[in-house]
Coordinates of C-alpha atoms and ligand atoms in Angstrom, one line a residue:
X13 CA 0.0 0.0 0.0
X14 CA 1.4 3.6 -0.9
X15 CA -0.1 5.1 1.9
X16 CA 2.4 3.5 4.8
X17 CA 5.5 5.3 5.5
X18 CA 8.3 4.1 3.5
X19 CA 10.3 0.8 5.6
X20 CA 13.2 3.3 5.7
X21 CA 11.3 6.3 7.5
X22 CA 13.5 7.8 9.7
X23 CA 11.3 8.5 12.8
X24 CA 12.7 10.4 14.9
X25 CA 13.6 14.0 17.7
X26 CA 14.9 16.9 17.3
X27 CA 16.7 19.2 19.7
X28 CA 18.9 22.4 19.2
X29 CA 22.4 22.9 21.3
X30 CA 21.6 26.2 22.6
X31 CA 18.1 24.9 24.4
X32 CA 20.0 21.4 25.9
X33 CA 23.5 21.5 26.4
X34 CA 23.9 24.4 29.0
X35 CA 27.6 24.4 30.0
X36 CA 27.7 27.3 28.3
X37 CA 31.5 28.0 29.1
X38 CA 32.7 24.6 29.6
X39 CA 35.6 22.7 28.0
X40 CA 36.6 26.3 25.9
X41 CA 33.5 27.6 24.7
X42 CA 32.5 31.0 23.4
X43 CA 29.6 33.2 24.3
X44 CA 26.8 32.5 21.6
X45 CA 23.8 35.1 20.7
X46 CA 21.6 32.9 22.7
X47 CA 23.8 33.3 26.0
X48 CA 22.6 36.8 25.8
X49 CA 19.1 36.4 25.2
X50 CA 17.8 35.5 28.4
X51 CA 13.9 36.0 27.3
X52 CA 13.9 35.0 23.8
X53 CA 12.5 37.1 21.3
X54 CA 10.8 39.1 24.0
X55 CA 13.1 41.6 25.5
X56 CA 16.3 43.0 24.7
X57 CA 19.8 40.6 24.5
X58 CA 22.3 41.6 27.9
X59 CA 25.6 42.8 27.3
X60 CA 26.5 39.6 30.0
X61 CA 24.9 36.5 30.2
X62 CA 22.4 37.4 33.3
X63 CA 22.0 34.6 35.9
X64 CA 18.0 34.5 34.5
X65 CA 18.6 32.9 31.3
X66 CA 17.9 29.3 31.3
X67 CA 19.6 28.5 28.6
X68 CA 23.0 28.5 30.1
X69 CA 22.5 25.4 31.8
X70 CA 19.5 24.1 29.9
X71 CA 18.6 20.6 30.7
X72 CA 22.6 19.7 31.4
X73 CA 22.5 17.7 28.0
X74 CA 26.6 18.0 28.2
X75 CA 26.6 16.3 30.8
X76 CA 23.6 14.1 30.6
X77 CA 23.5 13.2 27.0
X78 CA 23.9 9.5 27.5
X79 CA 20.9 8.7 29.7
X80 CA 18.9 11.1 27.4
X81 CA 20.5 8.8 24.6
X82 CA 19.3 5.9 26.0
X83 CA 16.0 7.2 26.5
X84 CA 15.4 8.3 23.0
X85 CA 16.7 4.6 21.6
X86 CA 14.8 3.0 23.9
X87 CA 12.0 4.8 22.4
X88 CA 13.5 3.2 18.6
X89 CA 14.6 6.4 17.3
X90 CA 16.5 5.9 13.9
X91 CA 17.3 9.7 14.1
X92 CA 18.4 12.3 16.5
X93 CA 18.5 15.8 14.9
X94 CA 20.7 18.2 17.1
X95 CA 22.8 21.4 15.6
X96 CA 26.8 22.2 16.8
X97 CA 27.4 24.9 18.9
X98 CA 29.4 26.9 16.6
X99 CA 31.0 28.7 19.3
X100 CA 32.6 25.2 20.8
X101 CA 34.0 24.4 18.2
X102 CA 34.9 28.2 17.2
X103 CA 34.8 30.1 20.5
X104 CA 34.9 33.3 18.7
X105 CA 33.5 32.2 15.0
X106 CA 37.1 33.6 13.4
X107 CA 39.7 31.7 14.2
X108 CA 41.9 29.0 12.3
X109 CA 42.0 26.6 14.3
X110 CA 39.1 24.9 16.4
X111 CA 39.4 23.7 19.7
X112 CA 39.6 20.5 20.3
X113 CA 37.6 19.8 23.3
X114 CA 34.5 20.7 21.5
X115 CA 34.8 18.4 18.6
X116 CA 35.6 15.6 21.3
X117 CA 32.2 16.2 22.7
X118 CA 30.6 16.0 19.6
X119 CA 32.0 13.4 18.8
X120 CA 31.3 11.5 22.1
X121 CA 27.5 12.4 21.3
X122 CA 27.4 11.1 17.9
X123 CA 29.6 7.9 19.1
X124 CA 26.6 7.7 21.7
X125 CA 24.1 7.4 18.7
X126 CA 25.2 5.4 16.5
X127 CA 26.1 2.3 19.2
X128 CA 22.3 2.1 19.4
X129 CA 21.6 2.3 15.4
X130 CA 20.4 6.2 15.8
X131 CA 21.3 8.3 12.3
X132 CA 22.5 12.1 14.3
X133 CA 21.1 14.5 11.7
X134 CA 23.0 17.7 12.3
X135 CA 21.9 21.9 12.0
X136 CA 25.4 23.7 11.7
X137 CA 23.6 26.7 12.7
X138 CA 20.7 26.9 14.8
X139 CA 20.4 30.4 16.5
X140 CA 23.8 30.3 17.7
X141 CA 26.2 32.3 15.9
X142 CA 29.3 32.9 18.4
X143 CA 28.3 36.0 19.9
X144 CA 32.0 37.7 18.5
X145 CA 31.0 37.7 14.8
X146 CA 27.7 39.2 15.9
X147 CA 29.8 42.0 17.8
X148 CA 32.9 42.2 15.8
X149 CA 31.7 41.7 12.4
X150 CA 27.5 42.3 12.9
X151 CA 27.0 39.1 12.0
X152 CA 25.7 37.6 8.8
X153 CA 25.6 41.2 7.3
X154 CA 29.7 40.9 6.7
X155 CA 30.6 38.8 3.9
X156 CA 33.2 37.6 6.1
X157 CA 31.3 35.5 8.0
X158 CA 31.3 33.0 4.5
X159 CA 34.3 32.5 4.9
X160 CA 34.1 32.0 8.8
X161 CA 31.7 29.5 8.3
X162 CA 33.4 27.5 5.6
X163 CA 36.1 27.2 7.6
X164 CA 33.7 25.5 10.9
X165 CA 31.7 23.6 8.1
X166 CA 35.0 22.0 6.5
X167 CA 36.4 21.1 10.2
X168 CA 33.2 19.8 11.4
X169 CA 32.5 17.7 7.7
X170 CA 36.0 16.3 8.1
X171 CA 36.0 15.2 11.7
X172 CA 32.7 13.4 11.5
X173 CA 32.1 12.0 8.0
X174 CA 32.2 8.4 9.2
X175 CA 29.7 9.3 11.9
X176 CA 27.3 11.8 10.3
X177 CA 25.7 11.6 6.9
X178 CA 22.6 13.9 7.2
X179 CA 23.0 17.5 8.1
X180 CA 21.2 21.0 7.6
X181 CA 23.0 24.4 6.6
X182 CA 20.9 26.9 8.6
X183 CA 18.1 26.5 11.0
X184 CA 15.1 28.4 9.8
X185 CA 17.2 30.7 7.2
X186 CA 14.1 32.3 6.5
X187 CA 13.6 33.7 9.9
X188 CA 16.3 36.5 9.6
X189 CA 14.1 38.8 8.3
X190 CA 11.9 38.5 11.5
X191 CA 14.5 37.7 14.3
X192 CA 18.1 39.4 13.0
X193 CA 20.0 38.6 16.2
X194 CA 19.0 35.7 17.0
X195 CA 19.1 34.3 13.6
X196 CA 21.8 35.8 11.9
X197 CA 23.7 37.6 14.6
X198 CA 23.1 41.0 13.5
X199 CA 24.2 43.7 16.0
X200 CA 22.3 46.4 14.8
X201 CA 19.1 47.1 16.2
X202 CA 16.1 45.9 13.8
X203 CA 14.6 48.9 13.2
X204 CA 17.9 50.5 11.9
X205 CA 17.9 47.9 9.1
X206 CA 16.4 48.6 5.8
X207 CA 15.7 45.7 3.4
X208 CA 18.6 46.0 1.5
X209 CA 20.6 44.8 4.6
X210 CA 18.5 42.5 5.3
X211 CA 18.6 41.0 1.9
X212 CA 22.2 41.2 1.7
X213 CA 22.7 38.8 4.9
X214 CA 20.4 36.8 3.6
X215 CA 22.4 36.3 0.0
X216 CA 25.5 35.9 2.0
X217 CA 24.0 33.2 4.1
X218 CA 22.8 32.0 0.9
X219 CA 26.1 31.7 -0.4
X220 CA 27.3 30.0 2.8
X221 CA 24.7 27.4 2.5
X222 CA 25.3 26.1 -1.3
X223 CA 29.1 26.2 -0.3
X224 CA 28.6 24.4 2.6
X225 CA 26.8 22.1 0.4
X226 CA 29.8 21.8 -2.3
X227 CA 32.5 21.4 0.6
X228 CA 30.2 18.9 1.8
X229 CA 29.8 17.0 -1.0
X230 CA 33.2 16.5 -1.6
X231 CA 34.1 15.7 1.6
X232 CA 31.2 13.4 1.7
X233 CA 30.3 12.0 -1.4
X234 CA 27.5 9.9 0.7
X235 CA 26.0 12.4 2.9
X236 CA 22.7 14.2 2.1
X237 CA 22.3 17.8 2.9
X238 CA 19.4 19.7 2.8
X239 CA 18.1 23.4 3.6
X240 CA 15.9 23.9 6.5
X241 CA 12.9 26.7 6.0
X242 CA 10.6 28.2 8.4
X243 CA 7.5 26.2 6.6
X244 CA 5.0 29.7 7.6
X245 CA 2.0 28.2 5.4
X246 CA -0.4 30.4 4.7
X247 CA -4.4 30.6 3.6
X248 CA -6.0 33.5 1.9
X249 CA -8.6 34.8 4.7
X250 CA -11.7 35.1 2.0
X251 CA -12.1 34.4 -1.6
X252 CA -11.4 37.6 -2.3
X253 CA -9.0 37.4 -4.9
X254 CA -6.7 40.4 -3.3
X255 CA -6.7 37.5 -0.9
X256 CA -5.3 35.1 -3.0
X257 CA -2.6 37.8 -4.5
X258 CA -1.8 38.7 -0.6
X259 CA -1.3 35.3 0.3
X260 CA 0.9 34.6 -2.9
X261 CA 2.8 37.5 -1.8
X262 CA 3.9 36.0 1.4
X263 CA 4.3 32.8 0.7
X264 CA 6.5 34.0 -1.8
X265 CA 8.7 35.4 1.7
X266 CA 9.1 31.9 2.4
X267 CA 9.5 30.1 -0.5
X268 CA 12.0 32.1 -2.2
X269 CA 14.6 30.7 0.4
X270 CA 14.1 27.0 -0.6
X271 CA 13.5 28.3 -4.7
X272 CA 17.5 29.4 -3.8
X273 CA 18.7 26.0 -2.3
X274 CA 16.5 24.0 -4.6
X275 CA 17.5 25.5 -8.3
X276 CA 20.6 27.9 -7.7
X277 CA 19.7 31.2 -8.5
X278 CA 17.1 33.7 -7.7
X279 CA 13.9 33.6 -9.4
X280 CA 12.5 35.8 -11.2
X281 CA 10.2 37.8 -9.3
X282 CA 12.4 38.7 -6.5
X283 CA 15.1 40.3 -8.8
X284 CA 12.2 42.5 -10.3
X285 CA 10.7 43.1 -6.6
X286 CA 14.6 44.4 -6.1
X287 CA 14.4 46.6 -8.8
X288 CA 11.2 48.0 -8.2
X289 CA 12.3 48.5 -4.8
X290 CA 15.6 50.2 -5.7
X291 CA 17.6 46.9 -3.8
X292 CA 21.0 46.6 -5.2
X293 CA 22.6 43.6 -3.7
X294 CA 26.4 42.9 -4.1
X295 CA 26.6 39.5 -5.9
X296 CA 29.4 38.1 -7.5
X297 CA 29.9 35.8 -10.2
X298 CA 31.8 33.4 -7.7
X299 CA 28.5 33.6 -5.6
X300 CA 26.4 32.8 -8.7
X301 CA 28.8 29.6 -9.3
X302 CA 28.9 28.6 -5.5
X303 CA 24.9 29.3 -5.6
X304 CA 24.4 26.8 -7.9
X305 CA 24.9 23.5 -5.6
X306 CA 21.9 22.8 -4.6
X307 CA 20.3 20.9 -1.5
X308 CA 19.7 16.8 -2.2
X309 CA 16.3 17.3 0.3
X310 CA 14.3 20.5 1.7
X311 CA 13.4 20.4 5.2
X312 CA 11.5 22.4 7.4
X313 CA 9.2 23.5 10.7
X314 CA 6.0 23.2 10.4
X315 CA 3.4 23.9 13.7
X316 CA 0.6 26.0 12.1
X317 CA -0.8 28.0 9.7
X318 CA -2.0 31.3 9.4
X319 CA -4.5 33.6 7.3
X320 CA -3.1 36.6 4.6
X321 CA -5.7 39.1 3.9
X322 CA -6.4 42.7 2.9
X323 CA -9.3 42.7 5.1
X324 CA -8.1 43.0 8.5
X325 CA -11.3 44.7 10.1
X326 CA -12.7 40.5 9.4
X327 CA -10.2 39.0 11.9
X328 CA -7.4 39.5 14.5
X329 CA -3.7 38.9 14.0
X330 CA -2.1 35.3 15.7
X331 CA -0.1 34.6 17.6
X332 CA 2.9 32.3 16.8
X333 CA 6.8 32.6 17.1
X334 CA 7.7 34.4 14.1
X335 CA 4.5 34.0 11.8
X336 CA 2.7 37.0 11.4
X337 CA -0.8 36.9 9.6
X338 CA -4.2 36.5 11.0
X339 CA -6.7 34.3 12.6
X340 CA -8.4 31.5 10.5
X341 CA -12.0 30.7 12.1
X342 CA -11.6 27.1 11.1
X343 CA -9.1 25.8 13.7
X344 CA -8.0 26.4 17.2
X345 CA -4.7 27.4 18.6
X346 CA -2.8 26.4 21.7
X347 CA -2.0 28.5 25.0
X348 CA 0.5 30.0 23.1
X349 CA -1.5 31.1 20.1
X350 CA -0.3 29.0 17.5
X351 CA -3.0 28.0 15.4
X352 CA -3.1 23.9 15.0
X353 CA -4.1 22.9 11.6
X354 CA -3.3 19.0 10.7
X355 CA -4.5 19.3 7.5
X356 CA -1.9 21.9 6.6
X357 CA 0.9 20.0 6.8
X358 CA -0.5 17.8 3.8
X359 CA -0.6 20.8 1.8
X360 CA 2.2 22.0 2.5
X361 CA 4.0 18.5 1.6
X362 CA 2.3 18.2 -1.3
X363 CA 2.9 22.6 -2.5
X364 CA 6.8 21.5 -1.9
X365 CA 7.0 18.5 -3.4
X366 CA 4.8 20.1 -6.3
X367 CA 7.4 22.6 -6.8
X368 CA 10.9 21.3 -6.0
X369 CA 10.4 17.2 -6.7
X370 CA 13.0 16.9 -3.9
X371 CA 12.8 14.6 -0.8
X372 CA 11.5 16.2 1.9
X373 CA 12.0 15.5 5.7
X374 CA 9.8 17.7 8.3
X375 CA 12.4 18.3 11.1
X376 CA 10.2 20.2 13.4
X377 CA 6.6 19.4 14.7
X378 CA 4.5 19.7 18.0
X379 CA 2.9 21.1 20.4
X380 CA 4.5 23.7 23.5
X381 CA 2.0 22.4 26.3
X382 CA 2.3 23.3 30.3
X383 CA 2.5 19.8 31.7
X384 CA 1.9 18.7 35.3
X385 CA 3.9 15.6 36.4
X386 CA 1.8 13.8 38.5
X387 CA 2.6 10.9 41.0
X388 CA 1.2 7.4 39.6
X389 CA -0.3 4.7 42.1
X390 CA 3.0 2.3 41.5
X391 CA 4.7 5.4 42.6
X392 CA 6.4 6.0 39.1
X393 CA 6.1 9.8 37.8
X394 CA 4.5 10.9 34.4
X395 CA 2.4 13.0 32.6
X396 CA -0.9 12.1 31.0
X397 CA -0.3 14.4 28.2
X398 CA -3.0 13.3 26.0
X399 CA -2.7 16.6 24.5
X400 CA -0.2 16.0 23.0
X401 CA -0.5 12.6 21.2
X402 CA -3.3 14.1 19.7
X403 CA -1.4 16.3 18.2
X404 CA 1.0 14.4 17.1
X405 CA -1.0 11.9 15.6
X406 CA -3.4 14.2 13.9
X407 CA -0.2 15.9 12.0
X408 CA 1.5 12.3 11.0
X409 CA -2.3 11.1 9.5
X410 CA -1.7 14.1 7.5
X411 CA 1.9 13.0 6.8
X412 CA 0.7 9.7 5.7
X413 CA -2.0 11.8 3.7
X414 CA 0.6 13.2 2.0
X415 CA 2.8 10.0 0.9
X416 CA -0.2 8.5 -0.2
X417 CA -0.8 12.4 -2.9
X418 CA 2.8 11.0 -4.0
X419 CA 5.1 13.2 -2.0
X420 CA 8.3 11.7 -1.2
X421 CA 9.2 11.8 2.5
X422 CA 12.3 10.9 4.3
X423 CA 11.4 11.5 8.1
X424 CA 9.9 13.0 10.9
X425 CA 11.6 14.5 13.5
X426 CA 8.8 16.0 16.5
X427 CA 10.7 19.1 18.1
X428 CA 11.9 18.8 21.5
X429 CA 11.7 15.4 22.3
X430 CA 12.8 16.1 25.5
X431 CA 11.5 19.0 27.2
X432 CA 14.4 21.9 26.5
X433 CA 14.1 25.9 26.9
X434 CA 12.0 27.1 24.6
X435 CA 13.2 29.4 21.6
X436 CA 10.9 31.9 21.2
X437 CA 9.9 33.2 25.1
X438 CA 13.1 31.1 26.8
X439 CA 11.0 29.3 28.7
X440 CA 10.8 25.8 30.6
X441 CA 6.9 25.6 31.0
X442 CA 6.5 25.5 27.5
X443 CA 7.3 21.8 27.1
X444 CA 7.2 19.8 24.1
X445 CA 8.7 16.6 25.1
X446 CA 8.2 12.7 25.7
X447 CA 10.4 12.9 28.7
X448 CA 9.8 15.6 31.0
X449 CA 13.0 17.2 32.8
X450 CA 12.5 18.3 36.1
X451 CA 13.1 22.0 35.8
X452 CA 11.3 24.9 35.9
X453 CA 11.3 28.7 35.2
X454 CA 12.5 30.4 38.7
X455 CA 15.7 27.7 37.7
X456 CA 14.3 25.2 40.5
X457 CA 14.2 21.3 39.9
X458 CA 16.2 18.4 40.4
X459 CA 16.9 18.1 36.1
X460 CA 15.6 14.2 36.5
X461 CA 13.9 12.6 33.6
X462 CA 10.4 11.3 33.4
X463 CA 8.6 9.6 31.0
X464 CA 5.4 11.0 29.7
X465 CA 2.4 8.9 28.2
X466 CA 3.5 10.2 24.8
X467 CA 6.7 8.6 25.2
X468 CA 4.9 5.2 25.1
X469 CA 2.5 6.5 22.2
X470 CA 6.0 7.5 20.3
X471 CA 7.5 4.5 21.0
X472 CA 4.3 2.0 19.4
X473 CA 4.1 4.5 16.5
X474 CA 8.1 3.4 15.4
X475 CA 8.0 0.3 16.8
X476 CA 4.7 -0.5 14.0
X477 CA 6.3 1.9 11.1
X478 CA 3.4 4.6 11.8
X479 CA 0.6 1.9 11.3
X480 CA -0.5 2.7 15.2
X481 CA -1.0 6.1 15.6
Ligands
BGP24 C1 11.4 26.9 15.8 C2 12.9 26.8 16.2 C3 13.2 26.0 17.4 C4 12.1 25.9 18.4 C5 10.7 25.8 17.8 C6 9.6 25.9 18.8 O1 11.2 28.2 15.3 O2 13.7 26.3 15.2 O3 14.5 26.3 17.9 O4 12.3 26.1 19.7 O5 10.5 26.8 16.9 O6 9.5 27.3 19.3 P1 9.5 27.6 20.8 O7 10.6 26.9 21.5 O8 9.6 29.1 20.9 O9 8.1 27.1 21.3

């Protein structure tokens, strides 16, 4: 039957190094954007790391990885998608040579994968740009930082080419236009940037990504590497068809990223949009060649959808991380605002798959709950967070949906399979996981590890290939 997923489905978690690891000086590391964000994307970054932001010791991943290993295999993961901290291996971003205490951990961590049969499939940038370049250079806006991060992707591609074969360039590349630090490590304050720098550390990120790619490739004639997007789909509000224009419009915001990775140059209607819009970016020939290696499979983060109109007075605005857009009446959202819309996900499969025919693997999915851990009769600790199966198993129907239209699907990988500080608000309440980790906001807790209800759900859903959901 087509509608199964395929016997190779990588099933899977995923998890970023600045919302685990903690440790956030140990063993020679540099300060990273994120060490200076203590409340996400709400608030101002410190000039310090302040003793309020949770992400400096996270869940203790660095020092607790192999229990949490365990865990996840027990569950029968055949993926565990994590990103490097850039600044371990680079404390500063700049240097020559990398310091070797961070590649031992990484490689430790992978090692600790792959004895139980887990594939690590690994972000090389995930909101963590070493907080120097971001300083020094102003991040992603330098052209510099290309050759910065050419330099970590060729250490990193050489040390673990036995141990890795699936990684992604940039977490989210799409988001630098709504988050500048913490994506892209831009110093200057947001509202001092005008599109043209903002579309200029976009191309050089571009750039960084397809070379990346190349290096990769050569290094790694085996390994696939893909482009991760911030999947925002969205739904024109009426029928109106200034709707339908809007909603082209910004999808187009979103898709133009993976149009980049997918066929090597910019399309057509962005380079008149720059013209129209007097946008003259510096682009090379060199960066047209390196441009043209593109991704073998797109992947992307996909929680909910949202509504493009040009009838605001009909609705109200959502909520959501970085989306911006507006209420659809047709489906709820969760305590945080995200609107949850199963059905979404197969479209958006199947609008990706219609336009790229590449592989595609959906790295990010769930749902950021408040949990209570509760004391069972045996005495054992979970959490019934039925909640959140739900979820889950409403967006892999859809997933299955999808396969079954013809797209062509590599794996799942729910975000934050263990509960981890939160990206957006830098929070521990918002959990996501199928283990919980006893720590909370005020930084209280004792950092053990439960398992929830989903974590048994998760673990029947592998064990049957997705046939129980
Ligand atoms: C994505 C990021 C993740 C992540 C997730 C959930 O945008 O790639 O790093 O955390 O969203 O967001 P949050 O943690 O804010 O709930």
């Amino acid at each position: 039957m087509i509608n199964q997923f395929p016997k190779d489905f990588l099933w899977g978690g995923a998890v970023a190094a600045n919302q685990c690891e903690g440790a956030y000086l140990e063993d020679g590391k540099g300060l990273s954007v994120q060490d200076v964000l203590p409340h996400g994307l709400k608030g101002e970054r410190t000039e310090q790391p302040t003793e309020d932001n949770l992400k400096l010791e996270g869940i203790d991943f660095y020092h607790r990885y192999k229990e949490d290993i365990k865990l996840l295999a027990e569950m029968g993961f055949k993926v565990f998608r994590t990103s490097i901290a850039w600044s371990r291996i680079f404390p500063q971003g700049d240097e020559n040579q990398p310091n070797e205490k961070g590649l031992q951990f990484y490689d430790d961590l992978f090692d600790e994968c792959l004895r139980y049969g887990i594939e690590p499939l690994v972000t090389l940038s995930h909101y963590e740009t070493p907080l120097y370049l971001a300083e020094q250079y102003d991040g992603w806006r330098s052209r510099k930082l290309i050759g910065f991060y050419a330099n970590y992707c060729q250490t990193v591609f050489t040390r673990y080419k036995n141990k890795v074969k699936y990684w992604l360039t940039f977490n989210e590349i799409n988001s630098l236009f709504h988050a500048p630090f913490m994506s892209a490590g831009i110093n200057t304050p947001k509202h001092e940037l005008t599109e043209q720098d903002l579309y200029q550390a976009a191309h050089h990120e571009l750039v960084a990504s397809a070379l990346a790619t190349k290096i990769g490739h050569e290094i790694m004639p085996n390994a696939k590497i893909g482009c991760m997007i911030l999947g925002i789909t969205v739904y024109p509000l009426t029928p109106d068809p200034a709707d339908v224009i809007q909603m082209m419009l910004q999808d187009r915001e979103t898709l133009l990223f993976a149009d980049i990775h997918a066929r090597g140059k910019y399309p057509t209607y962005i380079l008149n949009y720059f013209k129209a819009n007097n946008i003259v970016l510096e682009v090379t020939s060199e960066d047209e060649e390196i441009l043209k290696h593109t991704v073998d499979f797109i992947s992307f983060s996909y929680y909910s959808s949202t509504c493009a109109t040009t009838h605001p007075e009909l609705s109200e605005p959502t909520g959501g991380n970085l989306i911006k857009g507006y209420k659809n009446p047709y489906v709820k959202a969760s305590e945080w605002g995200w609107q949850i819309d199963p059905k979404g996900l197969r479209y958006t499969l199947n609008k990706l798959y219609d336009r790229y025919q590449l592989p595609l693997f959906i790295v990010e999915n769930g749902l950021g709950a408040v949990d209570e851990l509760i004391t069972q009769e045996d005495g054992e600790k979970t959490v019934e967070d039925e909640y959140r199966i739900q979820y889950l198993r409403e967006h892999l129907l859809e997933a299955r949906n999808a396969i079954h239209d013809g797209v062509e699907l590599m794996g799942y990988t729910s975000w934050g399979c263990i509960d981890i500080v939160s990206a957006s608000t830098a929070e521990l309440r918002k959990r996501y996981g199928y283990i919980y980790v006893d720590r909370h906001d005020d930084g209280s807790g004792s950092l053990e590890r439960y398992k929830k209800k989903s974590f048994y759900w998760y673990k029947g859903v592998i064990a049957s290939n997705g046939e129980c959901l």
